[in-house]
Coordinates of C-alpha atoms in Angstrom, one line a residue:
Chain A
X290 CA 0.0 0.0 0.0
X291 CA 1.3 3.2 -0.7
X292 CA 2.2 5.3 2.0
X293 CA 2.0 9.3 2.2
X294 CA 3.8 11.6 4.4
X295 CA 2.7 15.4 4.7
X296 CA 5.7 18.0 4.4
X297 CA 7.1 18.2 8.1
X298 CA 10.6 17.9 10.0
X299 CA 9.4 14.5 11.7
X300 CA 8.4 12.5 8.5
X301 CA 8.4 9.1 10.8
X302 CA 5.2 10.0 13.0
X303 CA 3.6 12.1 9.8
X304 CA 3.5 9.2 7.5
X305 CA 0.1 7.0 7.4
X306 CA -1.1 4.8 4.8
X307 CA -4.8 4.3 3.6
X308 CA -5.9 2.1 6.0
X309 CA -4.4 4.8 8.7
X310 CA -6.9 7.7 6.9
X311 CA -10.0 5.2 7.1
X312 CA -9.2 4.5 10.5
X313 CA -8.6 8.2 11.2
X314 CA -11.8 9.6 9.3
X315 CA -14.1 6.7 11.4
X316 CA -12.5 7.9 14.7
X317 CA -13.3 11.4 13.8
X318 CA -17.1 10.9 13.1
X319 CA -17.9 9.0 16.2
X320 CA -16.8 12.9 18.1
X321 CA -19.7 14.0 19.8
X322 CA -21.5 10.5 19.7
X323 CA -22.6 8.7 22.8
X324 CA -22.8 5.3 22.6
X325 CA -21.5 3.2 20.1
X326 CA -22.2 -0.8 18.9
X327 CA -18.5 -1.8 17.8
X328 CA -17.7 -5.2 15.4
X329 CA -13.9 -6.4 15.3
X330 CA -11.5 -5.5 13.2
X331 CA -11.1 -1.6 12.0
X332 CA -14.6 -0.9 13.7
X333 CA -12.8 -1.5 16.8
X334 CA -9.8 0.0 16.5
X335 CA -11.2 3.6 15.1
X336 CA -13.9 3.0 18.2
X337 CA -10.8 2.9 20.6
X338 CA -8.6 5.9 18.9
X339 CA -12.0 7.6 19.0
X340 CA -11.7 7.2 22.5
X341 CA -8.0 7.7 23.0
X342 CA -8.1 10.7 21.8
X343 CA -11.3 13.2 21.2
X344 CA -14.4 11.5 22.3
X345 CA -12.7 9.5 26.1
X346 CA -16.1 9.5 27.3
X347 CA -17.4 7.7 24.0
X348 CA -19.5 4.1 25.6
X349 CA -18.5 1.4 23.4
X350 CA -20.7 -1.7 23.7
X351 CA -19.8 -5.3 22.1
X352 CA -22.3 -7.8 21.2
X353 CA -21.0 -10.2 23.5
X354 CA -22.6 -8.3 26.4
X355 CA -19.8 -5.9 27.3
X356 CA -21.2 -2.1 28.0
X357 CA -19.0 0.6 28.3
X358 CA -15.6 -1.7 27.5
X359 CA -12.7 0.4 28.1
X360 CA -9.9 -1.5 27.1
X361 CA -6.3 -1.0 27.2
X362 CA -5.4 -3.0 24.4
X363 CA -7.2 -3.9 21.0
X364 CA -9.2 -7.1 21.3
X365 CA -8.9 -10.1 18.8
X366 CA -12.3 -11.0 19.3
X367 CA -15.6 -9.3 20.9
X368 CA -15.5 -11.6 23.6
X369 CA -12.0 -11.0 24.8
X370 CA -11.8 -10.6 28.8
X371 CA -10.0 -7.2 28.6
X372 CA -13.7 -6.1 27.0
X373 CA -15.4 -8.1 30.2
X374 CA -13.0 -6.9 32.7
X375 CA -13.2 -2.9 31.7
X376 CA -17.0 -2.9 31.5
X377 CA -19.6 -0.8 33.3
X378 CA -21.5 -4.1 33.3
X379 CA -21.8 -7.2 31.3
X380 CA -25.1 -8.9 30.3
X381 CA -26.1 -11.2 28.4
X382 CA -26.8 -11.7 25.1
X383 CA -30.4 -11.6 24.8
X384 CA -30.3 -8.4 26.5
X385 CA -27.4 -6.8 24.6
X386 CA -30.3 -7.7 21.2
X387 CA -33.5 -7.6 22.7
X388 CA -33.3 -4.5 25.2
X389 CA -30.5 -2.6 24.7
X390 CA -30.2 -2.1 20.7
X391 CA -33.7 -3.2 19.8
X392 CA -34.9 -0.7 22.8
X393 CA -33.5 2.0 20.2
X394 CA -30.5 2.5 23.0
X395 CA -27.5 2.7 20.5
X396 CA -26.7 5.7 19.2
X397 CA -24.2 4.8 16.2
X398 CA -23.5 1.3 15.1
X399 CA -20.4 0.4 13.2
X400 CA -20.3 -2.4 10.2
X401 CA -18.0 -3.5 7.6
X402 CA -19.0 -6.3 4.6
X403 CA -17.4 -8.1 1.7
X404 CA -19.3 -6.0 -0.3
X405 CA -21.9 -3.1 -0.4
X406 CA -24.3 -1.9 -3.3
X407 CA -24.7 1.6 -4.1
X408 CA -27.8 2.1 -1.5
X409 CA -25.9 1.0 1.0
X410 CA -27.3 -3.0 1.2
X411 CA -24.0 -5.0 2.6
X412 CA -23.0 -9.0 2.1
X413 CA -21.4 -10.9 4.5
X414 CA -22.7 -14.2 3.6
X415 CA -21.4 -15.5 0.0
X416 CA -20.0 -14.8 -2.4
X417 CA -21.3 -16.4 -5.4
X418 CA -24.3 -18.6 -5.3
X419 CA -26.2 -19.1 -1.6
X420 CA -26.8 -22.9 -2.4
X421 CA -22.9 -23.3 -4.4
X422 CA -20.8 -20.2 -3.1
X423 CA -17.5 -19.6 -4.2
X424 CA -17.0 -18.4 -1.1
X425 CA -18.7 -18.9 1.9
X426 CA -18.2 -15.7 4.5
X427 CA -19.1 -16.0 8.0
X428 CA -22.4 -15.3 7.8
X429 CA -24.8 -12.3 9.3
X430 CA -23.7 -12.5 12.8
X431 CA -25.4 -8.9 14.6
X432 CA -24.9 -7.1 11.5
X433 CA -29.0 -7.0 10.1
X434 CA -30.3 -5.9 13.5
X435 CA -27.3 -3.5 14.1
X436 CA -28.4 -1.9 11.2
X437 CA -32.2 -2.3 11.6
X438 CA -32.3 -0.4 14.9
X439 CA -29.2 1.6 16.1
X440 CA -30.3 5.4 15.7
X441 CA -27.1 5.7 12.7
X442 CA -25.0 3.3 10.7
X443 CA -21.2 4.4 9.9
X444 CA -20.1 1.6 6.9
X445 CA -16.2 1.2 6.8
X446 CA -15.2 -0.6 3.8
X447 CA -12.4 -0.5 1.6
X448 CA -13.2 0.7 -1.8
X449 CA -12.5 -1.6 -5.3
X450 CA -14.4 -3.2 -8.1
X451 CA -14.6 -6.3 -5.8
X452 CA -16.3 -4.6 -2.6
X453 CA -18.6 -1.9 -4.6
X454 CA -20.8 -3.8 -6.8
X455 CA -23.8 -3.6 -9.0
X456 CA -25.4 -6.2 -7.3
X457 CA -24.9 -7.6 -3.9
X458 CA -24.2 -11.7 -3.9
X459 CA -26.5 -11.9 -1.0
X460 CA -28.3 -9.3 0.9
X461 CA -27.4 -9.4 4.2
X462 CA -27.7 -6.1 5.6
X463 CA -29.8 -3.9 4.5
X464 CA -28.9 -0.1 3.9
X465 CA -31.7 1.7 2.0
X466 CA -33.0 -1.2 0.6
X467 CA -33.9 -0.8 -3.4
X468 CA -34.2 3.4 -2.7
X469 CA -36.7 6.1 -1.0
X470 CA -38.8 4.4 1.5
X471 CA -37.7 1.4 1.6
X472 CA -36.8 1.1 5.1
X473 CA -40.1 2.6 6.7
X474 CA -41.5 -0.1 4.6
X475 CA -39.9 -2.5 5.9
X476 CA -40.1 -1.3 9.6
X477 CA -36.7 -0.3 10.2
X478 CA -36.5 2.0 12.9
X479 CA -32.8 3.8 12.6
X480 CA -31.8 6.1 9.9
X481 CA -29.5 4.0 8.4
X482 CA -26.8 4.1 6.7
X483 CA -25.5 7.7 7.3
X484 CA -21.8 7.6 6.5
X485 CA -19.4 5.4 4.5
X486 CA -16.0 5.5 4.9
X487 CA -13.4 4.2 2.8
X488 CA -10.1 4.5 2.0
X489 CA -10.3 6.3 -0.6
X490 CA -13.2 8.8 0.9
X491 CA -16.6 9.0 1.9
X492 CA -19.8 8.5 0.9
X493 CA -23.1 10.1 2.4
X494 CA -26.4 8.7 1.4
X495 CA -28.4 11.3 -1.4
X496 CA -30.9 12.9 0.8
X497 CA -33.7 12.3 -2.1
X498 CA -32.5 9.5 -3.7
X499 CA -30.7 7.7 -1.2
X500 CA -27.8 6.5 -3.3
X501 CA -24.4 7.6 -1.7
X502 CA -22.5 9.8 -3.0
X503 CA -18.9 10.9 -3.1
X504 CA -18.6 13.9 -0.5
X505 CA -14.4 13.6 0.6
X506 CA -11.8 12.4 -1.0
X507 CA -8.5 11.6 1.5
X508 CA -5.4 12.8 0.7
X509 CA -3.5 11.8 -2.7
X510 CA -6.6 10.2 -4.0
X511 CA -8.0 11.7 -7.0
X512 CA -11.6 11.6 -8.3
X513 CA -10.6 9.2 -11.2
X514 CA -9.2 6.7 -8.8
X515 CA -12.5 6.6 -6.9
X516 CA -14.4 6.1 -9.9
X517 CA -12.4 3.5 -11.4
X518 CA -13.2 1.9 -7.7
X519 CA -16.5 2.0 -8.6
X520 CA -18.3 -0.1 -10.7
X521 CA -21.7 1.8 -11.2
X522 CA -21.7 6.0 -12.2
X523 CA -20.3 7.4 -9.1
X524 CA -22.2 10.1 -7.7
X525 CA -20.3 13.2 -6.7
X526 CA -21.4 15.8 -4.5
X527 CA -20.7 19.1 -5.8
X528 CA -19.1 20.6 -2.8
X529 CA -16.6 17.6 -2.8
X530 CA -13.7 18.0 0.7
X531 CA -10.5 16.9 1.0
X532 CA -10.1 15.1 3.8
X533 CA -7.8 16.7 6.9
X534 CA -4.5 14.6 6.8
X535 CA -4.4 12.4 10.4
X536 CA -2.5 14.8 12.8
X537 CA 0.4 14.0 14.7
X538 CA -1.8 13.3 18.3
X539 CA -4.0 11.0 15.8
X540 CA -1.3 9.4 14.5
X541 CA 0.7 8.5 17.8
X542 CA -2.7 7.3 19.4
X543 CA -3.2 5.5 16.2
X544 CA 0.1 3.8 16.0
X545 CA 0.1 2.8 20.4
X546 CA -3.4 1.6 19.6
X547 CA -1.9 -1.0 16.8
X548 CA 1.2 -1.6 19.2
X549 CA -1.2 -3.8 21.9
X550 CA -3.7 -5.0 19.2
X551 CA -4.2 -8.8 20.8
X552 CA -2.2 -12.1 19.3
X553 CA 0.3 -12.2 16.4
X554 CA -1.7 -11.3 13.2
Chain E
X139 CA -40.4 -30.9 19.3
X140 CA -42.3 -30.1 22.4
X141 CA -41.2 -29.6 25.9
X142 CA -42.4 -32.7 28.0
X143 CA -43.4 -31.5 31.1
X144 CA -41.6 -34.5 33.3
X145 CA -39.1 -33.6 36.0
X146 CA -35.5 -34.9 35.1
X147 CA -33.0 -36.8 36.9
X148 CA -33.2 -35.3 40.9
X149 CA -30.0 -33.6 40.3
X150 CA -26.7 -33.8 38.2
X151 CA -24.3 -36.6 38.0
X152 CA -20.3 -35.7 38.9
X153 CA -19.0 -37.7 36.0
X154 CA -15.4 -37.9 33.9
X155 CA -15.7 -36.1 30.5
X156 CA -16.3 -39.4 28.6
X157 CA -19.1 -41.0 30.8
X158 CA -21.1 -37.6 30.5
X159 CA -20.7 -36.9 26.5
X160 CA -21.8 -41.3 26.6
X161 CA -24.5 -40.6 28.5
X162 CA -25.9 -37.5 27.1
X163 CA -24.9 -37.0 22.8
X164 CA -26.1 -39.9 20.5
X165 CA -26.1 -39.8 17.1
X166 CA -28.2 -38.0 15.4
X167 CA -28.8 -35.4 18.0
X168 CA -29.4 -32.0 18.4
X169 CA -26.6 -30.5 20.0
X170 CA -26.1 -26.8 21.7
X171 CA -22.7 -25.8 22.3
X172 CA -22.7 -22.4 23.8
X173 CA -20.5 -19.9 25.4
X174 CA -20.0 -16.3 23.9
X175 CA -15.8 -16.6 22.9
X176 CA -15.7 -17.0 26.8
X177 CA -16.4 -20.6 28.3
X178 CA -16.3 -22.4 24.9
X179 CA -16.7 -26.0 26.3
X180 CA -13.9 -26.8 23.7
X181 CA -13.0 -29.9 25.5
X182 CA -16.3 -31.7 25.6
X183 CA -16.8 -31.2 21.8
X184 CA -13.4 -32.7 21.0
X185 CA -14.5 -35.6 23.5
X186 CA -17.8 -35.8 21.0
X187 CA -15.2 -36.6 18.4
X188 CA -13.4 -39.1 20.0
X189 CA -16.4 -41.0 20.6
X190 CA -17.4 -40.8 16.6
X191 CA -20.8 -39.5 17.4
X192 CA -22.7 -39.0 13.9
X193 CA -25.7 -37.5 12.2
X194 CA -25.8 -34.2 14.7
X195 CA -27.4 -31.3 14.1
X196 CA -24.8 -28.7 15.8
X197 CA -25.9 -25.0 17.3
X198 CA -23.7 -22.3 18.0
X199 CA -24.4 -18.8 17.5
X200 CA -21.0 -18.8 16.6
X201 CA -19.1 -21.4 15.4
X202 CA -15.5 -21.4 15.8
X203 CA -12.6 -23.9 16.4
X204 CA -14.3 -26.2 18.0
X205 CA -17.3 -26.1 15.4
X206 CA -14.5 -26.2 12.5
X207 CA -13.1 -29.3 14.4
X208 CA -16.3 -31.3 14.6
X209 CA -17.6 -30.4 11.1
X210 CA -14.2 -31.4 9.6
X211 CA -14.5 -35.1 11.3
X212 CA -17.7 -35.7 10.0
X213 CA -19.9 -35.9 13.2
X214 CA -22.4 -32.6 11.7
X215 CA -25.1 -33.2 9.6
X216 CA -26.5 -29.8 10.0
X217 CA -25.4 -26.8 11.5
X218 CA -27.9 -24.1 13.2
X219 CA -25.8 -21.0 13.6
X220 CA -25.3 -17.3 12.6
X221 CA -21.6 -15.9 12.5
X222 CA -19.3 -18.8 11.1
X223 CA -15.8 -17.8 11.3
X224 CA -12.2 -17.5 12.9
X225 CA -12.7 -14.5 15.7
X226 CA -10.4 -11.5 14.2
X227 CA -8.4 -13.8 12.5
X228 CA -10.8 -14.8 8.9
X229 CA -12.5 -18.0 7.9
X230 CA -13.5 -21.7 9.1
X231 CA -11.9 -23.6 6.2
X232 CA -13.1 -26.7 7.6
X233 CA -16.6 -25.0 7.5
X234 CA -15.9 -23.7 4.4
X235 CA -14.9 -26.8 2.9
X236 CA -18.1 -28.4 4.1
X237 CA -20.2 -26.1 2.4
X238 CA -18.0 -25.3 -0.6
X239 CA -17.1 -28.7 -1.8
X240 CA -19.4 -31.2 0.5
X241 CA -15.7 -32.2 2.5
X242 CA -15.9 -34.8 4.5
X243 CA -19.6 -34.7 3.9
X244 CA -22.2 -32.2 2.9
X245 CA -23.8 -29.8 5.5
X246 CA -27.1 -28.4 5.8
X247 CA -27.2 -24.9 7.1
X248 CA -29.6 -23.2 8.8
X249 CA -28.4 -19.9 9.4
X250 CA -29.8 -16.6 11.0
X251 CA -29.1 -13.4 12.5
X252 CA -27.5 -13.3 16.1
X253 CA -30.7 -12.0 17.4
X254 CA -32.6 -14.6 16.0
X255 CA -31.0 -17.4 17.0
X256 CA -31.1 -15.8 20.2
X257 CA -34.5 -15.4 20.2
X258 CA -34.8 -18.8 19.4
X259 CA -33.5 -20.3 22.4
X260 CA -35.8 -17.5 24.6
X261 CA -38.7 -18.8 23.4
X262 CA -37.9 -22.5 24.4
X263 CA -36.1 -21.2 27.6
X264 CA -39.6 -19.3 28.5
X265 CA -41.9 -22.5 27.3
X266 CA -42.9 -20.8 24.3
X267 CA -43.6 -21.6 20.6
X268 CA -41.9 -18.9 19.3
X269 CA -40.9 -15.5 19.9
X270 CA -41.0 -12.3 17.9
X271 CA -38.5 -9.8 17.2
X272 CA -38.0 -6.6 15.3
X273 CA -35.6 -8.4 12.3
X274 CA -34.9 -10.1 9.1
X275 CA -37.1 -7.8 6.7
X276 CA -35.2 -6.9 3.5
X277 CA -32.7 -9.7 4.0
X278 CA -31.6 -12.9 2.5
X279 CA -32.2 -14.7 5.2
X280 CA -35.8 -14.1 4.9
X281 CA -37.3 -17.3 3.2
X282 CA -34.4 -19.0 3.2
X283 CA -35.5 -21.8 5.5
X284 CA -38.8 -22.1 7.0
X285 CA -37.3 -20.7 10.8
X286 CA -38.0 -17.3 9.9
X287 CA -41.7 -16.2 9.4
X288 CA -43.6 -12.8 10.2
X289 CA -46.5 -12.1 12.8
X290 CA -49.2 -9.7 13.3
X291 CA -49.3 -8.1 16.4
X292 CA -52.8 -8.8 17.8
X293 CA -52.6 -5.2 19.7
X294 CA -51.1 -3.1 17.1
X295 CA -51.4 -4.9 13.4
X296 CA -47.7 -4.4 13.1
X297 CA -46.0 -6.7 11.3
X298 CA -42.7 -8.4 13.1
X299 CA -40.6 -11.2 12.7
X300 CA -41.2 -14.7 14.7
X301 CA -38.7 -17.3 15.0
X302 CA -39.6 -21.3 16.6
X303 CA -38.5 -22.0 19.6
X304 CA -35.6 -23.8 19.8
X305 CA -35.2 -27.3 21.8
X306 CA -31.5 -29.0 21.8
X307 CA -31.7 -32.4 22.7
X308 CA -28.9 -32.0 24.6
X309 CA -26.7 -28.4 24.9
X310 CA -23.3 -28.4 26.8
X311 CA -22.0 -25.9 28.6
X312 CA -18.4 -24.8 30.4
X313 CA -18.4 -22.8 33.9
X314 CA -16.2 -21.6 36.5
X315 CA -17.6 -23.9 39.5
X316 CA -19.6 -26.8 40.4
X317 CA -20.3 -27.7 44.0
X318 CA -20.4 -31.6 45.2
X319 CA -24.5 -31.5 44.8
X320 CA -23.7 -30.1 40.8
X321 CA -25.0 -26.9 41.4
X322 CA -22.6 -24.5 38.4
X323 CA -21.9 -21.3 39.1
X324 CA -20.5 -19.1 35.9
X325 CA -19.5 -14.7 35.4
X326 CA -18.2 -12.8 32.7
X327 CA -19.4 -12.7 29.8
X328 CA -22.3 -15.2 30.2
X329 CA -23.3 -15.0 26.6
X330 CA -26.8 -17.4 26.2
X331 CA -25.5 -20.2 28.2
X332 CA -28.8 -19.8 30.5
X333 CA -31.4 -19.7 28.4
X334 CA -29.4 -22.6 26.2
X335 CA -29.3 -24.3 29.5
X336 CA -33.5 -24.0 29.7
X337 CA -34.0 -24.6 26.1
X338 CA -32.6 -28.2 26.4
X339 CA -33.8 -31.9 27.5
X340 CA -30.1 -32.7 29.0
X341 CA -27.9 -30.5 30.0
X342 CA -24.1 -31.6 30.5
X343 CA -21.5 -28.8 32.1
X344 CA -18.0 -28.8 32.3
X345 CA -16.3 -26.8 34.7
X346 CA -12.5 -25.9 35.8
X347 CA -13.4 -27.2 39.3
X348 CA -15.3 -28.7 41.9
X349 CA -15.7 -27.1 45.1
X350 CA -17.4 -27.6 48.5
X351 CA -18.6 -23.9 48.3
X352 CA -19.5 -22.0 44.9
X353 CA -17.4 -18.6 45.0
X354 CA -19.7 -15.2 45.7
X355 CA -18.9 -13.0 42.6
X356 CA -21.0 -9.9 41.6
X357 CA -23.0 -10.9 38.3
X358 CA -22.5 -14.6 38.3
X359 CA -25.2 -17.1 36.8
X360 CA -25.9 -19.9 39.3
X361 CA -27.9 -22.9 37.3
X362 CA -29.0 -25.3 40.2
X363 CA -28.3 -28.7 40.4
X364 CA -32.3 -29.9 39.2
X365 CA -31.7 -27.9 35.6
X366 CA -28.6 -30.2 35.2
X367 CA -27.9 -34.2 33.7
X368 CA -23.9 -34.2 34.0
X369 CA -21.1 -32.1 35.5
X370 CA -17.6 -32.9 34.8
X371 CA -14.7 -31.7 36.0
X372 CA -12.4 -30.4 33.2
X373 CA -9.8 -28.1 34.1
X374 CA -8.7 -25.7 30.8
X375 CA -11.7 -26.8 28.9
X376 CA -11.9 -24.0 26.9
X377 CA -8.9 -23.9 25.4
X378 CA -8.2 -21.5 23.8
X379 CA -11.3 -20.0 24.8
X380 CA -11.0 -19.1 28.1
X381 CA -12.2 -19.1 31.8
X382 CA -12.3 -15.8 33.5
X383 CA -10.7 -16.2 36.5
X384 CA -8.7 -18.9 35.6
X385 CA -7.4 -19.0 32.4
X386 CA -6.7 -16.4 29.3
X387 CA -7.7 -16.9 25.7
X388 CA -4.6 -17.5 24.1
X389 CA -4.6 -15.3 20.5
X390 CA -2.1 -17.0 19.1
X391 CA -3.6 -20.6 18.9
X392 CA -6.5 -18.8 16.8
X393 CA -4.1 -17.3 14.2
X394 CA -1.8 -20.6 14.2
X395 CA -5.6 -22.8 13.5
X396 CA -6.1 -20.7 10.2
X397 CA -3.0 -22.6 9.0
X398 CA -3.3 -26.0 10.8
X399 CA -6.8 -26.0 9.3
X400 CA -6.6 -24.5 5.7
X401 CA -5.5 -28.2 4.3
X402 CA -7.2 -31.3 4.9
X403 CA -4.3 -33.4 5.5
X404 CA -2.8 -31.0 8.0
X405 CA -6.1 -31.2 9.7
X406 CA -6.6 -34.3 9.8
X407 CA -3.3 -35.2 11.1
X408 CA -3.6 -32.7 13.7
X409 CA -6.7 -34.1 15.0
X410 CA -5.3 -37.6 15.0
X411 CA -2.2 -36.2 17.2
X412 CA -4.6 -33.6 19.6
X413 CA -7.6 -35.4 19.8
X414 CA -7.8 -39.0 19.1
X415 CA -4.8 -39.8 21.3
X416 CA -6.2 -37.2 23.9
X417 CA -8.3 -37.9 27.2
X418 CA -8.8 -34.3 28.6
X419 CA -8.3 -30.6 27.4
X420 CA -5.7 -30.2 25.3
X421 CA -3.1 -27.3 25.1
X422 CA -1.3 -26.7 21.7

């Protein structure tokens, strides 16, 4: 991956690659948010730079029952007892699903997917055929009902032909469905899908049509390369932002995060 | 399946590992094993292997290792689940292989959301023939299998989401404590090992010890003696899942199974040398 560096005397704690920005932008949005729903993987660790840095007070809850995890170090899994041990309480799973983010108690939820469609819908299940897949993905897990009822969804996703598609392999996640009013339709309580963050940019949902559309592009991506990403007409907003570079503070948080991030992958 | 309103054995039986998985799995069974990444009765499913069991109908809301393990011997039939993969780490190639390419035999799925699954078990926990919850809609998983169908509220007209309840002939659990009357006693994260508990005809717990008194710790889960058929006494049982309290879950041995289980004669070689010639937990 190609790494950047902004202009500086000390190039070492200024340089970031483009999973750094995408990690960076996600931390940023969750400032000013209360309470979060956290998956592994990057969800996590721009959750826990969130907090190490602007938003300390942020509540992070994991599905496996852990509200208001404060962990020192990154967690393999969303059961690790670091998440247990740091917790303002732990219950269980039916209450994490049935009271807690079904009761319409989670502010912002955080997914990624294999791949997403341009309204937003995201796969985790196959890819290929459900009955023959070419790949067989883990599966839904929390993901639908994450998405069904936390107040806002923030999608972080890294963006190529083979994640942005025309057509999802399997729906299992759904964003805006097929377009305008398809999730009061269906009886989906949260806004949905309000922010998508890749890393090459981000995308915010159309307010009419719902389709997303390109409103950032991070540093030393250009608008071709986000297009060529994306396999349907990418929609560009015409106020398009550059993305702030990650600062130094980020950066440092960023890289002592990464430093205790649990076993040896 | 129904719930047959008979009492069970008086209380549970102190047993080793292998008398309780012969007296409680047979083949063809519907089997629960639960514990949320914490108290993965790892153990007792690899003891489920040793003894060849057949035909079962595994349930996890997530299967991981031990899952991969079991499915990759041949003892699944069908597997009841809804997040299949390796915790931070990527896939189940022994689950994958299953579904991908019917290796070592083909496997059904029936696969949901977390929440559903969950609900599924609440349901059976509370006596019920279903319950309802606000998911599904606009998914895949929708009509996919005939666990998943919608409800009217009778108060509202609302249309929701209803799942069946879910019995497990048998569902196996790991814990902190037992006492010598078999009373378990469980904390941290406690996932939906009570409700799996009260969804099931048998019940079989491994725990990391027996003791005269159960420990007093805020938040723990006490299932008495009378919910329980077996309790053995399996110290590091999880492995590498872990026991809060007495053992951490080791990182490492999740990243090194990607590799022991990516090829099937790695696998299976690694069975025969971890498992097969195995008679408690094992640490590798």
């Amino acid at each position: 991956m190609t790494s950047l560096s902004t202009t500086g005397s000390d190039t070492s704690a200024r340089t970031f690659d483009r999973d750094d920005m995408m990690i960076v932008a996600a931390s940023r949005a969750l400032v000013g948010r209360r309470v979060c729903f956290v998956g592994i993987g990057l969800p996590s660790t721009a959750a826990n730079l969130a907090r190490a840095t602007y938003a300390p007070d942020l509540v992070l809850i994991y599905e496996s029952g852990t509200v208001g995890a404060k962990p020192s170090r990154l967690p393999l899994s969303i059961g690790d007892g670091e998440l247990a041990a740091t917790a303002d309480t732990v219950v269980s799973v039916p209450e994490i699903f049935n009271y807690w983010l079904q009761g319409g108690r989670i502010e912002v939820g955080f997914l990624g997917a294999a791949q997403m469609d341009r309204f937003a819908n995201l796969n985790s299940t196959v890819i290929g055929d459900y009955d023959h897949p070419t790949v067989r993905l883990p599966g839904a897990g929390g993901a639908p009902e994450i998405a069904a009822s936390c107040q806002e969804v923030i999608v972080l996703i890294r963006q190529s032909p083979r994640t942005f598609v025309e057509r999802l392999d399997f729906r299992t996640t759904v964003g805006f469905g097929d377009g305008p009013g398809d999730r009061e339709r269906l009886g989906l309580r949260g806004s949905g899908p309000t922010l998508v963050i890749t890393d090459l940019g981000v995308l915010r949902p159309d307010p009419v049509t719902c389709e997303l559309t390109l409103s950032a592009l991070h540093p030393g991506v250009e608008l071709d390369e986000a297009r060529a990403a994306t396999p349907w007409e990418l929609a560009v907003a015409p106020d398009l932002a550059r993305t702030d570079p990650p600062s130094e503070v980020e950066l440092r948080a960023l890289r002592a995060l990464l430093a205790t991030r649990g076993g040896s992958s | 399946m129904c719930v047959e309103l008979t009492s069970r054995g008086a209380v549970a039986e102190i047993q080793s590992l292998a008398d309780a998985v012969a007296a409680t799995v047979h083949d063809g069974d519907c089997v629960a094993i639960e514990g949320f990444t914490h108290l993965i009765p790892v153990a007792a499913g690899q003891e489920i292997i040793r003894q060849g069991r057949k035909d079962l109908t595994l349930v996890r809301l997530t299967p991981d290792i031990v899952f991969d393990q079991m499915i990759g011997t041949g003892c699944a039939r069908k597997l009841i689940f809804g997040w299949g993969g390796n915790p931070g780490v990527g896939s189940l190639h022994r689950f994958r292989d299953a579904v991908e390419n019917g290796w070592p035999s083909p496997l059904e799925l029936e696969e949901h959301s977390h929440a559903g699954l969950t609900n599924r078990f609440v349901a059976a926990a509370a006596g019920l023939p279903f319950a309802v919850l606000r998911g599904y809609f606009g998914t895949g998983l929708m009509g996919r299998h005939d666990s998943v169908k919608t409800v009217a509220c009778p108060f509202t007209g609302e249309t929701l989401a209803a799942v069946p309840a879910l019995h497990p002939d048998v569902t196996i659990l790991h814990a902190q404590q037992a006492d010598r009357s078999g009373n378990v006693l469980m904390w941290g994260i406690t996932g939906i090992n009570k409700e799996a508990a009260l969804a099931a005809s048998r019940v079989l717990v491994t725990v990391e010890e027996v003791v005269d008194r159960l420990a007093a710790v805020p938040g723990g889960v006490v299932l008495p003696s009378w919910v329980i058929d077996s309790v053995a006494e399996v110290p590091g049982g999880t492995y590498p899942s872990y026991t809060a309290g007495y053992s951490e879950r080791d990182n490492d041995a999740y990243v090194r199974w990607d590799a022991i289980s990516r090829d099937r004669d790695t696998f299976r070689s690694w069975i025969d040398q971890h498992v097969m010639h195995a008679t408690a937990a094992v640490h590798w």
